[in-house]
C-alpha cells in the first residue's frame, strides 16, 4: 500500500492534492489545539496528558472532513470546516460562562442560554476573530490554489471514505492512550472536563450523541424490577431520623428560601473590614446553622437544587432533569404535603418558562407558581436579571399573608446572579480589588442580597406568620466558578488547589423555627438531605421510599455528601478527582484505600438515582406498594 502511495506521489497533481489535504487538516488541528490547550483549562498534569491532548483532535478532524467530502466533495469539506469552527466557538463561549461543555439536553434549553443576558459581553473577546480567519486560508487552499496547471483541487468521494476510515484507528489509538491515564474512561465519564482532555471536544460531542441514544432507550426498556436494587440499597443505608425532633413543627408553614449563588465563604467574612453578610451572620445565631453543607448541582444549576429539595433524588450529569424529565412521575414534597392539607407554591420573579418550571412544577405537584407576571415588575424596580430581591421579597410576603395555611412555599431570589451587577444606589460596600471583575462585583451583590433578606425577615417577624412557620434558608449553588480561582486565592489569601475548590462548594443552610434549637452543626450534608429533614420536623409520614438523603439532625447519620462528579466528602475525607484529602486539614492522603470506599459508594449511589430518573421508575411505586400491602395482609390472614 505504501509503495502504491509512493508511486502516486510522483504524480505532481496528486502530490499537490496531498499537501492541500495536509495543510487544511493541519490548520484546523492547530486551531483546535489552541482552543483546547489555550482557552479551556483542562488541568493537564503531565507530559503524557499533554501529548494526548495534542493528539486527540486528529481522529475527529479526519471523520468530519471525510464525511464532508463523502456528502458533497470540496464544498462538503469546506462546509464541515466551517461547521467545526462554529461548534468549537460555541463551546468556547459556553466554557467561559459555565466551565463545562454543551450536551444535547442543554440544547433543548436554548431559552435559558439566551438568559445569559447581561453576561454575553463578558464572554466575547475581540481576539476571537482569530478563531475564524483560518477559514479564509481554507477557502484559498481549496478553491483558489491550483494544483497542477489548470486543474483545481477536486477531492474524490473515495478519498472522503479513506479519511473517514482513518479516523477509526486514530480514535482507537487515542482511546487506548487515554486509558493509560484513566481506565474505563468512557464508562466512568462523570467529568466532562476530563473527558475532553482525553478525547477532545469534537469526539466528546460524538460520545454525547451515543449517550443520548442510550438515555432514551433506558426509559423504554425499564420495568418495575429495576426498582429492586434501588430499594435494597436504600434499605441497607437507611438511618433513623432524630426522633426528638419528629413533629416539632407539626402543622407549621414552611418557607424555603433559595439564595442565588450564595456560598459559605461569604458568611462571617469581610471586605475592607466590612461584613459581607452582616444580617445573616446574626440571624444564624437564632437557628440551626450548618457549616458543612454542600450544593450538589450540575448543569441544571438552580433547578437541580430545587430537584433535590423536592425529591431527594440527584440531578442528572447531563442537562437539567427539569427539562429532560419533566414528564416523569414524581412523588415530591409538594404532592405529599398537599395530601396533608398544605397549600403549596413556588415564587420566583423570572419568566415562568425558565428552567421549564411551569411544566415541571405541575409534575412536582405545586398548586401555584408565582412567576414574573404575578409581580408588579417595572423597569425602575429591575436590574440585570430582573426584579430586584427587595421588591420580590416584600411582595411575596404580602402574598403569603393571604395564603391558606398551612403552606409550603419556596422563594427563589435572583439579584445575586452572574454577572453580579447592581444600580449605584444599591451598592452598600465598595467593590473588591482582586484580579477578577466577577468576584469584585459579587461582594456587592451578596451584600445587597443580605440587606434584602434582612428587610424580609424583619417584616416577617412582625407578621402573624412568624409563630406558625419554619424558615429554611439555603444557597442554591456556587456563584464564583473555578475560572476565578486565582482571584479567590487573592481574597482568601491562600492557594486554591482542588481540595480548596471542593470546599468552596459549601453553601449556607439555616433553619429557624419553634422546636429548632439554635446551634451550629458541623455534620457533612448536602441538598439531597433537605427533604427528609423538613419532613421529620413536620412529623409527616413520607411514604416515598426512594430518597437518597437523610435527616440532617439524625444522631446516626451516615456522614456523606456526594457531588454530581462522583466526588465526595465524609466525616474524615474529601475525595476529589481520584485524589484523597483529610477533610478538616486538606492534607493529602497518599493511601489509595482511604478514599476508595467513598468513591465506590458515590458511583453506586449516583447510578441508582440515575436509574430512577432515566427509567421513570417512580411510576411503579404504587404497584410495589400494592404488592407489599397484599403481602402483609396475606401474612396477617395466615
Ligand atoms: C433563573 C434563576 C437563575 O430563573 O433560577 O438560574 P441559574 O442560572 O442560577 O440556574
Ligand atoms: Mn441559581
Coordinates of N, CA and C in Angstrom, one line a residue, residues 370-547:
X370 N -46.0 31.5 41.4 CA -46.0 32.9 41.2 C -44.7 33.3 40.5
X371 N -44.9 33.6 39.2 CA -43.7 34.0 38.4 C -43.8 35.4 38.1
X372 N -42.9 35.9 37.2 CA -42.8 37.3 36.9 C -44.1 38.0 36.7
X373 N -45.0 37.4 36.0 CA -46.3 38.1 35.7 C -47.2 38.3 36.9
X374 N -46.9 37.6 38.0 CA -47.6 37.8 39.2 C -47.1 38.9 40.1
X375 N -46.0 39.5 39.7 CA -45.4 40.6 40.4 C -45.5 41.9 39.7
X376 N -45.4 43.0 40.4 CA -45.5 44.3 39.8 C -44.1 44.8 39.3
X377 N -43.7 44.0 38.3 CA -42.3 44.3 37.8 C -42.3 45.5 36.9
X378 N -41.5 46.5 37.3 CA -41.3 47.7 36.5 C -39.8 47.9 36.2
X379 N -39.5 48.7 35.2 CA -38.2 48.9 34.9 C -37.3 49.5 36.0
X380 N -38.0 50.4 36.8 CA -37.3 51.1 37.9 C -36.9 50.1 39.0
X381 N -37.8 49.1 39.1 CA -37.5 48.1 40.2 C -36.7 46.9 39.7
X382 N -36.2 46.9 38.5 CA -35.5 45.8 38.0 C -34.1 46.2 37.6
X383 N -33.2 45.2 37.6 CA -31.8 45.4 37.2 C -31.2 44.0 36.8
X384 N -30.3 44.0 35.9 CA -29.7 42.8 35.5 C -30.7 41.7 35.1
X385 N -30.7 40.7 35.9 CA -31.6 39.5 35.6 C -33.1 39.8 35.8
X386 N -33.4 40.9 36.4 CA -34.8 41.2 36.6 C -35.2 41.9 37.9
X387 N -36.3 41.5 38.4 CA -36.9 42.1 39.6 C -35.9 42.1 40.8
X388 N -35.6 43.2 41.3 CA -34.7 43.2 42.5 C -35.2 42.5 43.7
X389 N -34.4 41.8 44.4 CA -34.8 41.0 45.5 C -35.7 41.7 46.5
X390 N -35.3 42.9 46.9 CA -36.1 43.6 47.9 C -37.6 43.7 47.6
X391 N -37.9 44.0 46.3 CA -39.3 44.1 45.9 C -39.9 42.7 45.8
X392 N -39.1 41.8 45.3 CA -39.6 40.4 45.3 C -40.0 39.9 46.6
X393 N -39.1 40.2 47.6 CA -39.4 39.7 49.0 C -40.7 40.4 49.5
X394 N -40.8 41.7 49.4 CA -41.9 42.3 50.1 C -43.2 41.9 49.5
X395 N -43.2 41.8 48.1 CA -44.5 41.4 47.5 C -44.8 40.0 47.9
X396 N -43.8 39.1 48.0 CA -44.0 37.7 48.3 C -44.6 37.6 49.7
X397 N -44.1 38.4 50.6 CA -44.7 38.3 52.0 C -46.2 38.7 52.0
X398 N -46.5 39.7 51.2 CA -47.9 40.1 51.1 C -48.8 38.9 50.6
X399 N -48.2 38.2 49.6 CA -48.9 37.1 49.0 C -49.1 36.0 50.1
X400 N -48.0 35.7 50.8 CA -48.1 34.7 51.8 C -49.1 35.0 52.9
X401 N -49.2 36.2 53.3 CA -50.1 36.6 54.3 C -51.6 36.3 53.9
X402 N -51.8 36.2 52.6 CA -53.2 35.9 52.2 C -53.4 34.4 52.0
X403 N -52.3 33.7 52.1 CA -52.4 32.2 51.7 C -53.2 31.4 52.7
X404 N -53.8 30.3 52.2 CA -54.4 29.4 53.1 C -53.3 28.6 53.8
X405 N -53.5 28.5 55.2 CA -52.4 27.8 55.9 C -52.9 26.4 56.3
X406 N -52.0 25.5 56.6 CA -50.6 25.6 56.5 C -50.1 25.6 55.0
X407 N -49.0 26.3 54.8 CA -48.5 26.2 53.4 C -47.0 25.8 53.3
X408 N -46.6 25.3 52.2 CA -45.2 25.0 51.9 C -44.9 25.9 50.7
X409 N -44.0 26.9 50.9 CA -43.7 27.8 49.9 C -42.2 28.0 49.7
X410 N -41.8 28.0 48.4 CA -40.4 28.1 48.1 C -40.2 29.5 47.4
X411 N -39.2 30.2 47.9 CA -38.9 31.5 47.3 C -37.5 31.5 46.7
X412 N -37.4 31.9 45.4 CA -36.1 31.9 44.8 C -35.6 33.3 44.4
X413 N -34.5 33.7 45.0 CA -34.0 35.1 44.8 C -33.3 35.1 43.4
X414 N -32.9 36.3 43.0 CA -32.4 36.4 41.6 C -31.3 37.4 41.5
X415 N -31.2 38.5 42.3 CA -30.3 39.6 42.1 C -28.8 39.1 42.1
X416 N -28.5 38.2 43.1 CA -27.1 37.8 43.2 C -26.8 36.8 42.1
X417 N -27.0 37.1 40.9 CA -26.7 36.2 39.8 C -25.6 36.8 38.9
X418 N -24.8 35.9 38.4 CA -23.8 36.3 37.4 C -24.4 37.2 36.4
X419 N -24.0 38.3 35.9 CA -22.6 38.9 36.2 C -22.6 39.8 37.4
X420 N -23.5 39.7 38.4 CA -23.4 40.4 39.6 C -23.4 41.9 39.5
X421 N -24.3 42.5 38.8 CA -24.3 43.9 38.6 C -25.5 44.5 39.4
X422 N -25.3 45.8 39.8 CA -26.3 46.5 40.6 C -26.4 47.9 40.2
X423 N -27.6 48.6 40.5 CA -27.6 50.0 40.3 C -26.8 50.7 41.4
X424 N -26.2 51.8 41.1 CA -25.3 52.5 42.0 C -25.8 52.6 43.4
X425 N -27.1 53.0 43.5 CA -27.7 53.3 44.9 C -28.0 52.0 45.7
X426 N -27.7 50.8 45.1 CA -27.9 49.6 45.8 C -26.5 49.0 46.3
X427 N -25.5 49.7 46.0 CA -24.2 49.2 46.4 C -23.8 49.6 47.8
X428 N -23.9 48.7 48.7 CA -23.7 49.1 50.1 C -22.2 49.0 50.6
X429 N -21.4 48.3 49.7 CA -20.0 48.3 50.0 C -19.2 48.6 48.7
X430 N -18.0 48.9 48.9 CA -17.1 49.1 47.8 C -16.9 47.7 47.0
X431 N -16.5 47.8 45.8 CA -16.3 46.5 45.1 C -14.9 46.0 45.5
X432 N -14.7 44.7 45.3 CA -13.4 44.1 45.7 C -12.2 44.6 44.8
X433 N -11.0 44.2 45.2 CA -9.9 44.6 44.3 C -9.0 43.4 44.0
X434 N -9.7 42.3 43.6 CA -8.9 41.2 43.1 C -8.8 41.3 41.6
X435 N -8.1 40.3 41.0 CA -7.9 40.3 39.6 C -9.2 39.9 38.8
X436 N -10.3 39.6 39.5 CA -11.5 39.2 38.8 C -12.6 40.2 39.0
X437 N -13.1 40.8 37.9 CA -14.2 41.7 38.0 C -15.4 41.0 38.6
X438 N -15.6 39.8 38.1 CA -16.8 39.0 38.6 C -16.8 38.9 40.1
X439 N -15.7 38.5 40.7 CA -15.6 38.3 42.1 C -15.7 39.7 42.8
X440 N -15.1 40.7 42.2 CA -15.2 42.1 42.8 C -16.6 42.5 42.9
X441 N -17.4 42.2 41.9 CA -18.8 42.6 41.9 C -19.7 41.7 42.8
X442 N -19.3 40.5 42.8 CA -20.0 39.5 43.6 C -20.2 40.0 45.1
X443 N -19.1 40.5 45.6 CA -19.2 41.0 47.0 C -20.3 42.0 47.2
X444 N -20.5 42.8 46.2 CA -21.6 43.9 46.3 C -23.0 43.3 46.2
X445 N -23.1 42.3 45.3 CA -24.5 41.7 45.2 C -24.8 40.9 46.4
X446 N -23.8 40.2 46.9 CA -24.0 39.4 48.1 C -24.5 40.3 49.2
X447 N -23.8 41.4 49.4 CA -24.1 42.4 50.4 C -25.6 42.9 50.2
X448 N -25.9 43.2 49.0 CA -27.3 43.7 48.7 C -28.3 42.6 49.0
X449 N -28.0 41.4 48.7 CA -29.0 40.3 49.0 C -29.2 40.2 50.5
X450 N -28.1 40.4 51.2 CA -28.2 40.3 52.7 C -29.2 41.4 53.2
X451 N -29.1 42.5 52.6 CA -30.0 43.6 53.0 C -31.4 43.3 52.7
X452 N -31.6 42.7 51.5 CA -33.0 42.4 51.1 C -33.5 41.3 52.1
X453 N -32.7 40.4 52.4 CA -33.1 39.3 53.3 C -33.5 39.9 54.7
X454 N -32.7 40.8 55.1 CA -32.9 41.5 56.4 C -34.3 42.1 56.4
X455 N -34.6 42.9 55.4 CA -35.9 43.6 55.3 C -37.0 42.5 55.3
X456 N -36.8 41.4 54.6 CA -37.9 40.4 54.6 C -38.0 39.8 55.9
X457 N -37.0 39.3 56.5 CA -37.1 38.5 57.8 C -37.7 39.5 58.9
X458 N -37.2 40.7 58.9 CA -37.7 41.6 59.9 C -39.2 41.9 59.8
X459 N -39.7 42.0 58.5 CA -41.1 42.2 58.3 C -41.9 40.9 58.7
X460 N -41.3 39.8 58.3 CA -41.9 38.5 58.5 C -42.0 38.3 60.0
X461 N -41.1 38.7 60.8 CA -41.1 38.6 62.3 C -42.3 39.4 62.8
X462 N -42.6 40.5 62.2 CA -43.7 41.3 62.7 C -45.1 40.7 62.3
X463 N -45.1 39.9 61.3 CA -46.3 39.4 60.7 C -46.9 38.2 61.6
X464 N -48.2 37.9 61.3 CA -48.8 36.8 62.1 C -48.2 35.5 61.8
X465 N -47.5 35.4 60.6 CA -47.0 34.1 60.2 C -45.9 33.6 61.1
X466 N -45.1 34.5 61.6 CA -43.9 34.2 62.3 C -44.0 33.0 63.3
X467 N -45.0 33.0 64.1 CA -45.1 31.9 65.1 C -45.4 30.6 64.5
X468 N -46.0 30.6 63.3 CA -46.5 29.3 62.8 C -45.7 28.8 61.6
X469 N -44.5 29.3 61.5 CA -43.7 29.0 60.3 C -42.3 28.6 60.6
X470 N -41.7 27.7 59.8 CA -40.3 27.4 59.9 C -39.6 28.0 58.6
X471 N -38.5 28.6 58.8 CA -37.7 29.1 57.7 C -36.6 28.2 57.3
X472 N -36.4 27.9 56.1 CA -35.3 27.1 55.7 C -34.5 27.9 54.6
X473 N -33.4 28.4 55.0 CA -32.7 29.3 54.0 C -31.4 28.6 53.6
X474 N -31.2 28.5 52.3 CA -30.0 27.8 51.8 C -29.5 28.4 50.5
X475 N -28.2 28.2 50.2 CA -27.6 28.7 49.0 C -27.9 27.7 47.9
X476 N -28.2 28.1 46.7 CA -28.6 27.1 45.6 C -27.3 26.5 45.0
X477 N -26.3 27.3 44.8 CA -25.0 26.7 44.2 C -23.9 27.8 44.2
X478 N -22.8 27.5 43.7 CA -21.7 28.4 43.7 C -22.0 29.6 42.9
X479 N -21.4 30.7 43.1 CA -21.5 31.9 42.3 C -20.2 32.2 41.5
X480 N -19.1 31.8 42.2 CA -17.8 32.1 41.6 C -17.2 30.8 41.1
X481 N -17.1 30.6 39.8 CA -16.7 29.4 39.3 C -15.2 29.2 39.4
X482 N -14.7 28.0 39.0 CA -13.2 27.8 39.2 C -12.4 28.6 38.2
X483 N -13.1 29.3 37.2 CA -12.3 30.2 36.3 C -11.7 31.3 37.1
X484 N -12.3 31.6 38.3 CA -11.8 32.7 39.1 C -11.0 32.3 40.3
X485 N -10.4 31.1 40.2 CA -9.6 30.6 41.3 C -8.5 31.5 41.8
X486 N -7.8 32.1 40.8 CA -6.7 33.0 41.2 C -7.2 34.1 42.1
X487 N -8.2 34.8 41.6 CA -8.8 35.9 42.4 C -9.3 35.5 43.7
X488 N -9.9 34.3 43.8 CA -10.4 33.8 45.0 C -9.3 33.6 46.0
X489 N -8.2 33.1 45.5 CA -7.0 32.9 46.3 C -6.4 34.2 46.8
X490 N -6.5 35.2 46.0 CA -6.1 36.6 46.4 C -6.9 37.0 47.6
X491 N -8.3 36.8 47.4 CA -9.2 37.3 48.5 C -9.0 36.5 49.8
X492 N -8.9 35.1 49.6 CA -8.9 34.3 50.8 C -7.5 34.1 51.4
X493 N -6.5 34.7 50.6 CA -5.1 34.6 50.9 C -4.6 33.2 51.1
X494 N -5.0 32.4 50.2 CA -4.4 31.0 50.1 C -4.5 30.5 48.7
X495 N -3.7 29.4 48.5 CA -3.7 28.8 47.2 C -4.9 28.0 47.0
X496 N -5.6 28.2 45.9 CA -6.9 27.4 45.7 C -6.5 26.1 44.9
X497 N -6.2 25.0 45.6 CA -6.0 23.8 44.9 C -7.3 23.0 44.8
X498 N -7.3 21.8 44.3 CA -8.6 21.1 44.1 C -9.3 20.8 45.4
X499 N -8.6 20.7 46.5 CA -9.3 20.5 47.8 C -10.0 21.8 48.2
X500 N -9.3 22.9 48.1 CA -10.0 24.2 48.5 C -11.2 24.5 47.5
X501 N -11.0 24.2 46.3 CA -12.0 24.4 45.3 C -13.3 23.5 45.7
X502 N -13.0 22.3 46.1 CA -14.1 21.5 46.5 C -14.8 22.1 47.8
X503 N -14.0 22.5 48.7 CA -14.6 23.1 49.9 C -15.4 24.4 49.7
X504 N -15.0 25.0 48.6 CA -15.7 26.3 48.2 C -17.2 25.9 47.7
X505 N -17.4 24.7 47.5 CA -18.8 24.3 47.1 C -19.8 24.2 48.3
X506 N -19.3 24.6 49.5 CA -20.2 24.7 50.6 C -21.1 25.9 50.4
X507 N -22.4 25.7 50.8 CA -23.4 26.8 50.7 C -24.0 26.8 52.1
X508 N -24.5 28.0 52.5 CA -25.1 28.1 53.9 C -26.4 27.4 53.9
X509 N -26.7 26.8 55.1 CA -28.1 26.3 55.4 C -28.4 26.8 56.8
X510 N -29.6 27.4 56.9 CA -30.1 27.8 58.2 C -31.5 27.5 58.4
X511 N -31.9 26.9 59.5 CA -33.3 26.6 59.7 C -33.7 27.2 61.0
X512 N -34.8 27.9 60.9 CA -35.3 28.7 62.1 C -36.7 28.4 62.4
X513 N -37.1 28.2 63.6 CA -38.5 27.9 63.9 C -38.6 27.3 65.3
X514 N -39.8 27.3 65.8 CA -40.0 26.8 67.2 C -39.6 25.3 67.2
X515 N -38.9 24.9 68.2 CA -38.5 23.5 68.3 C -37.2 23.2 67.7
X516 N -36.7 24.2 66.9 CA -35.3 24.0 66.3 C -34.3 24.8 67.2
X517 N -33.5 24.1 67.9 CA -32.6 24.7 68.8 C -31.5 25.5 68.1
X518 N -31.3 26.7 68.5 CA -30.2 27.5 67.9 C -28.8 26.8 68.2
X519 N -28.2 26.5 67.1 CA -26.9 25.7 67.3 C -26.2 25.6 66.0
X520 N -24.9 25.6 66.0 CA -24.1 25.4 64.8 C -23.9 23.9 64.7
X521 N -24.1 23.3 63.5 CA -23.9 21.9 63.2 C -22.8 21.7 62.2
X522 N -21.9 20.8 62.5 CA -20.8 20.6 61.5 C -20.9 19.3 60.8
X523 N -22.1 18.7 60.9 CA -22.3 17.4 60.1 C -22.1 17.7 58.6
X524 N -21.6 16.7 57.9 CA -21.4 16.8 56.5 C -22.7 16.4 55.8
X525 N -23.3 17.4 55.0 CA -24.5 17.1 54.3 C -24.7 17.9 53.1
X526 N -25.8 17.7 52.4 CA -26.0 18.4 51.1 C -27.5 18.5 50.8
X527 N -27.7 19.1 49.7 CA -29.1 19.5 49.4 C -30.0 18.3 49.3
X528 N -29.4 17.1 49.0 CA -30.2 15.9 48.9 C -30.9 15.6 50.3
X529 N -30.3 16.1 51.4 CA -30.8 15.9 52.7 C -32.0 16.8 53.1
X530 N -32.3 17.8 52.4 CA -33.3 18.8 52.8 C -34.7 18.1 53.0
X531 N -35.1 17.4 52.1 CA -36.5 16.8 52.2 C -36.7 16.0 53.4
X532 N -35.9 15.0 53.6 CA -36.1 14.2 54.8 C -36.0 15.0 56.1
X533 N -35.2 16.0 56.1 CA -35.0 16.8 57.3 C -36.3 17.6 57.6
X534 N -36.8 18.2 56.5 CA -38.0 19.0 56.7 C -39.2 18.1 57.1
X535 N -39.3 17.0 56.4 CA -40.5 16.1 56.7 C -40.4 15.6 58.1
X536 N -39.3 15.4 58.6 CA -39.2 14.9 60.0 C -39.6 16.0 61.0
X537 N -39.2 17.2 60.7 CA -39.6 18.4 61.6 C -41.2 18.5 61.6
X538 N -41.7 18.3 60.4 CA -43.2 18.4 60.2 C -43.9 17.2 60.8
X539 N -43.2 16.1 61.0 CA -43.8 14.9 61.5 C -44.7 14.3 60.5
X540 N -44.4 14.5 59.2 CA -45.2 13.9 58.2 C -44.6 12.5 57.8
X541 N -45.5 11.5 57.7 CA -45.0 10.2 57.3 C -44.8 10.2 55.8
X542 N -43.6 10.3 55.4 CA -43.3 10.4 53.9 C -43.2 9.0 53.4
X543 N -44.2 8.6 52.6 CA -44.2 7.2 52.2 C -43.4 6.9 50.9
X544 N -42.8 7.9 50.4 CA -42.0 7.6 49.2 C -40.6 7.1 49.7
X545 N -40.4 5.8 49.5 CA -39.1 5.2 50.0 C -37.9 5.6 49.1
X546 N -38.1 6.1 47.9 CA -37.0 6.4 47.0 C -36.4 7.8 47.3
X547 N -35.6 7.9 48.3 CA -35.0 9.1 48.6 C -33.6 8.9 49.1

